């Protein structure tokens, strides 16, 4: 998990509220990613960003938004439009400009529970 | 799109016995394959990857994986399992989306090593 921090580790919100999950990395990586993990479904890609001020939708972007104003930060907002937001959220980063086969580095995750 | 499949939701093995966690892939072109491990409530950690070369890839914590082109498989193996190996294991393949390389993950296999 080294080099990527996610906060908080556990987050509780009431239904209908927007919530922002933090992801910060000090690895000087260009690319950053957000995944959602549900039991038995593996990791599903929400958004990714290859460079600052640019990001693309992943497979399940509906109900989520992101920003990439700084290289080291890639916050994820879970909006009230997300139908089933309770899940474990993982942030990852990868160096760009090296081999595209380079591996991803993951943060420790945030478990979001919507009551 | 590239994809991987992990046919087993759970694998049980006794400590000291060899273990195998299965992964098959479907790609166009040369596959770039990865294995990651996730301990409870943690992010994913990289174990090993196959890009090209030897079909037997050695990785962290004594794990290795065998690439088999004819069977389109990339099974994870370890000669002697430890209780501490109990975790969730993910196979992944490099996929391309709009000029960016994004890993696509399998659904994960829970490995349980019994004392």
mmCIF file of N, CA, C and O in Angstrom, chain B residues 18-57:
data_model
loop_
_atom_site.group_PDB
_atom_site.id
_atom_site.type_symbol
_atom_site.label_atom_id
_atom_site.label_comp_id
_atom_site.label_asym_id
_atom_site.label_seq_id
_atom_site.Cartn_x
_atom_site.Cartn_y
_atom_site.Cartn_z
ATOM 1 N N UNK B 18 0.909 -28.408 -2.036
ATOM 2 C CA UNK B 18 1.005 -27.448 -3.147
ATOM 3 C C UNK B 18 -0.359 -26.830 -3.426
ATOM 4 O O UNK B 18 -1.393 -27.457 -3.192
ATOM 5 N N UNK B 19 -0.338 -25.600 -3.927
ATOM 6 C CA UNK B 19 -1.588 -24.924 -4.256
ATOM 7 C C UNK B 19 -1.565 -24.443 -5.707
ATOM 8 O O UNK B 19 -0.509 -24.120 -6.261
ATOM 9 N N UNK B 20 -2.747 -24.404 -6.303
ATOM 10 C CA UNK B 20 -2.931 -23.857 -7.642
ATOM 11 C C UNK B 20 -4.194 -23.012 -7.648
ATOM 12 O O UNK B 20 -5.243 -23.466 -7.197
ATOM 13 N N UNK B 21 -4.079 -21.799 -8.155
ATOM 14 C CA UNK B 21 -5.222 -20.929 -8.374
ATOM 15 C C UNK B 21 -5.302 -20.682 -9.879
ATOM 16 O O UNK B 21 -4.351 -20.194 -10.484
ATOM 17 N N UNK B 22 -6.441 -21.007 -10.462
ATOM 18 C CA UNK B 22 -6.547 -21.042 -11.923
ATOM 19 C C UNK B 22 -6.976 -19.707 -12.537
ATOM 20 O O UNK B 22 -7.754 -18.951 -11.952
ATOM 21 N N UNK B 23 -6.455 -19.472 -13.726
ATOM 22 C CA UNK B 23 -6.821 -18.289 -14.510
ATOM 23 C C UNK B 23 -6.711 -18.638 -15.979
ATOM 24 O O UNK B 23 -5.697 -19.211 -16.410
ATOM 25 N N UNK B 24 -7.734 -18.320 -16.749
ATOM 26 C CA UNK B 24 -7.661 -18.446 -18.200
ATOM 27 C C UNK B 24 -7.881 -17.076 -18.811
ATOM 28 O O UNK B 24 -8.521 -16.209 -18.206
ATOM 29 N N UNK B 25 -7.360 -16.889 -20.007
ATOM 30 C CA UNK B 25 -7.430 -15.563 -20.606
ATOM 31 C C UNK B 25 -7.986 -15.635 -22.018
ATOM 32 O O UNK B 25 -7.958 -16.678 -22.679
ATOM 33 N N UNK B 26 -8.477 -14.499 -22.476
ATOM 34 C CA UNK B 26 -8.956 -14.346 -23.845
ATOM 35 C C UNK B 26 -8.449 -13.008 -24.342
ATOM 36 O O UNK B 26 -8.869 -11.951 -23.846
ATOM 37 N N UNK B 27 -7.515 -13.056 -25.297
ATOM 38 C CA UNK B 27 -6.907 -11.828 -25.789
ATOM 39 C C UNK B 27 -6.728 -11.917 -27.296
ATOM 40 O O UNK B 27 -6.692 -13.003 -27.867
ATOM 41 N N UNK B 28 -6.603 -10.761 -27.908
ATOM 42 C CA UNK B 28 -6.162 -10.691 -29.290
ATOM 43 C C UNK B 28 -4.737 -10.170 -29.252
ATOM 44 O O UNK B 28 -4.457 -9.143 -28.651
ATOM 45 N N UNK B 29 -3.837 -10.895 -29.837
ATOM 46 C CA UNK B 29 -2.441 -10.502 -29.762
ATOM 47 C C UNK B 29 -1.749 -11.156 -28.583
ATOM 48 O O UNK B 29 -2.228 -12.135 -28.005
ATOM 49 N N UNK B 30 -0.617 -10.597 -28.216
ATOM 50 C CA UNK B 30 0.158 -11.160 -27.117
ATOM 51 C C UNK B 30 -0.439 -10.751 -25.769
ATOM 52 O O UNK B 30 -0.741 -9.591 -25.558
ATOM 53 N N UNK B 31 -0.569 -11.698 -24.857
ATOM 54 C CA UNK B 31 -1.147 -11.357 -23.558
ATOM 55 C C UNK B 31 -0.109 -10.801 -22.593
ATOM 56 O O UNK B 31 1.037 -11.238 -22.582
ATOM 57 N N UNK B 32 -0.534 -9.843 -21.810
ATOM 58 C CA UNK B 32 0.257 -9.329 -20.700
ATOM 59 C C UNK B 32 -0.567 -9.616 -19.448
ATOM 60 O O UNK B 32 -1.630 -9.030 -19.257
ATOM 61 N N UNK B 33 -0.083 -10.518 -18.621
ATOM 62 C CA UNK B 33 -0.886 -11.079 -17.531
ATOM 63 C C UNK B 33 -0.260 -10.791 -16.181
ATOM 64 O O UNK B 33 0.970 -10.745 -16.048
ATOM 65 N N UNK B 34 -1.110 -10.649 -15.178
ATOM 66 C CA UNK B 34 -0.673 -10.287 -13.842
ATOM 67 C C UNK B 34 -1.422 -11.119 -12.795
ATOM 68 O O UNK B 34 -2.548 -11.552 -13.027
ATOM 69 N N UNK B 35 -0.787 -11.277 -11.649
ATOM 70 C CA UNK B 35 -1.456 -11.786 -10.455
ATOM 71 C C UNK B 35 -1.254 -10.795 -9.317
ATOM 72 O O UNK B 35 -0.137 -10.286 -9.100
ATOM 73 N N UNK B 36 -2.365 -10.540 -8.607
ATOM 74 C CA UNK B 36 -2.346 -9.697 -7.424
ATOM 75 C C UNK B 36 -2.953 -10.468 -6.256
ATOM 76 O O UNK B 36 -3.787 -11.349 -6.442
ATOM 77 N N UNK B 37 -2.591 -10.072 -5.035
ATOM 78 C CA UNK B 37 -3.160 -10.669 -3.830
ATOM 79 C C UNK B 37 -3.768 -9.558 -2.973
ATOM 80 O O UNK B 37 -3.250 -8.428 -2.941
ATOM 81 N N UNK B 38 -4.888 -9.883 -2.333
ATOM 82 C CA UNK B 38 -5.538 -8.917 -1.443
ATOM 83 C C UNK B 38 -5.816 -9.573 -0.105
ATOM 84 O O UNK B 38 -6.551 -10.564 -0.036
ATOM 85 N N UNK B 39 -5.262 -8.999 0.952
ATOM 86 C CA UNK B 39 -5.581 -9.441 2.301
ATOM 87 C C UNK B 39 -6.800 -8.663 2.795
ATOM 88 O O UNK B 39 -7.103 -7.587 2.269
ATOM 89 N N UNK B 40 -7.521 -9.178 3.781
ATOM 90 C CA UNK B 40 -8.785 -8.560 4.203
ATOM 91 C C UNK B 40 -8.673 -7.066 4.485
ATOM 92 O O UNK B 40 -7.759 -6.624 5.176
ATOM 93 N N UNK B 41 -9.606 -6.323 3.894
ATOM 94 C CA UNK B 41 -9.705 -4.876 4.088
ATOM 95 C C UNK B 41 -8.431 -4.132 3.711
ATOM 96 O O UNK B 41 -8.103 -3.109 4.320
ATOM 97 N N UNK B 42 -7.733 -4.634 2.734
ATOM 98 C CA UNK B 42 -6.516 -3.992 2.258
ATOM 99 C C UNK B 42 -6.584 -3.814 0.747
ATOM 100 O O UNK B 42 -7.438 -4.367 0.054
ATOM 101 N N UNK B 43 -5.664 -3.033 0.223
ATOM 102 C CA UNK B 43 -5.544 -2.907 -1.222
ATOM 103 C C UNK B 43 -4.870 -4.121 -1.818
ATOM 104 O O UNK B 43 -4.433 -5.020 -1.108
ATOM 105 N N UNK B 44 -4.788 -4.135 -3.147
ATOM 106 C CA UNK B 44 -4.150 -5.248 -3.834
ATOM 107 C C UNK B 44 -2.635 -5.059 -3.849
ATOM 108 O O UNK B 44 -2.127 -3.944 -3.935
ATOM 109 N N UNK B 45 -1.926 -6.190 -3.783
ATOM 110 C CA UNK B 45 -0.466 -6.171 -3.885
ATOM 111 C C UNK B 45 -0.053 -6.999 -5.082
ATOM 112 O O UNK B 45 -0.564 -8.100 -5.304
ATOM 113 N N UNK B 46 0.880 -6.492 -5.837
ATOM 114 C CA UNK B 46 1.392 -7.179 -7.010
ATOM 115 C C UNK B 46 2.195 -8.416 -6.614
ATOM 116 O O UNK B 46 3.005 -8.378 -5.685
ATOM 117 N N UNK B 47 1.953 -9.524 -7.310
ATOM 118 C CA UNK B 47 2.707 -10.759 -7.080
ATOM 119 C C UNK B 47 3.699 -11.039 -8.209
ATOM 120 O O UNK B 47 4.873 -11.300 -7.969
ATOM 121 N N UNK B 48 3.193 -11.037 -9.441
ATOM 122 C CA UNK B 48 4.051 -11.357 -10.577
ATOM 123 C C UNK B 48 3.344 -10.981 -11.876
ATOM 124 O O UNK B 48 2.157 -10.694 -11.877
ATOM 125 N N UNK B 49 4.125 -10.998 -12.953
ATOM 126 C CA UNK B 49 3.548 -10.679 -14.263
ATOM 127 C C UNK B 49 4.263 -11.469 -15.346
ATOM 128 O O UNK B 49 5.443 -11.836 -15.207
ATOM 129 N N UNK B 50 3.541 -11.715 -16.424
ATOM 130 C CA UNK B 50 4.100 -12.334 -17.620
ATOM 131 C C UNK B 50 3.983 -11.344 -18.772
ATOM 132 O O UNK B 50 2.890 -10.826 -19.051
ATOM 133 N N UNK B 51 5.116 -11.101 -19.412
ATOM 134 C CA UNK B 51 5.113 -10.250 -20.597
ATOM 135 C C UNK B 51 5.551 -11.071 -21.797
ATOM 136 O O UNK B 51 4.842 -11.172 -22.798
ATOM 137 N N UNK B 52 6.696 -11.655 -21.699
ATOM 138 C CA UNK B 52 7.220 -12.503 -22.746
ATOM 139 C C UNK B 52 8.369 -13.303 -22.144
ATOM 140 O O UNK B 52 8.819 -13.019 -21.036
ATOM 141 N N UNK B 53 8.810 -14.333 -22.843
ATOM 142 C CA UNK B 53 9.955 -15.071 -22.359
ATOM 143 C C UNK B 53 9.572 -16.392 -21.728
ATOM 144 O O UNK B 53 8.686 -17.096 -22.214
ATOM 145 N N UNK B 54 10.205 -16.719 -20.624
ATOM 146 C CA UNK B 54 9.990 -17.993 -19.973
ATOM 147 C C UNK B 54 8.534 -18.168 -19.567
ATOM 148 O O UNK B 54 7.903 -17.232 -19.049
ATOM 149 N N UNK B 55 8.040 -19.374 -19.769
ATOM 150 C CA UNK B 55 6.642 -19.641 -19.430
ATOM 151 C C UNK B 55 6.423 -19.750 -17.924
ATOM 152 O O UNK B 55 5.295 -19.623 -17.457
ATOM 153 N N UNK B 56 7.464 -19.994 -17.165
ATOM 154 C CA UNK B 56 7.348 -20.060 -15.708
ATOM 155 C C UNK B 56 7.872 -18.746 -15.131
ATOM 156 O O UNK B 56 9.046 -18.418 -15.271
ATOM 157 N N UNK B 57 6.979 -18.029 -14.492
ATOM 158 C CA UNK B 57 7.316 -16.721 -13.936
ATOM 159 C C UNK B 57 7.376 -16.831 -12.425
ATOM 160 O O UNK B 57 6.444 -17.342 -11.805
#
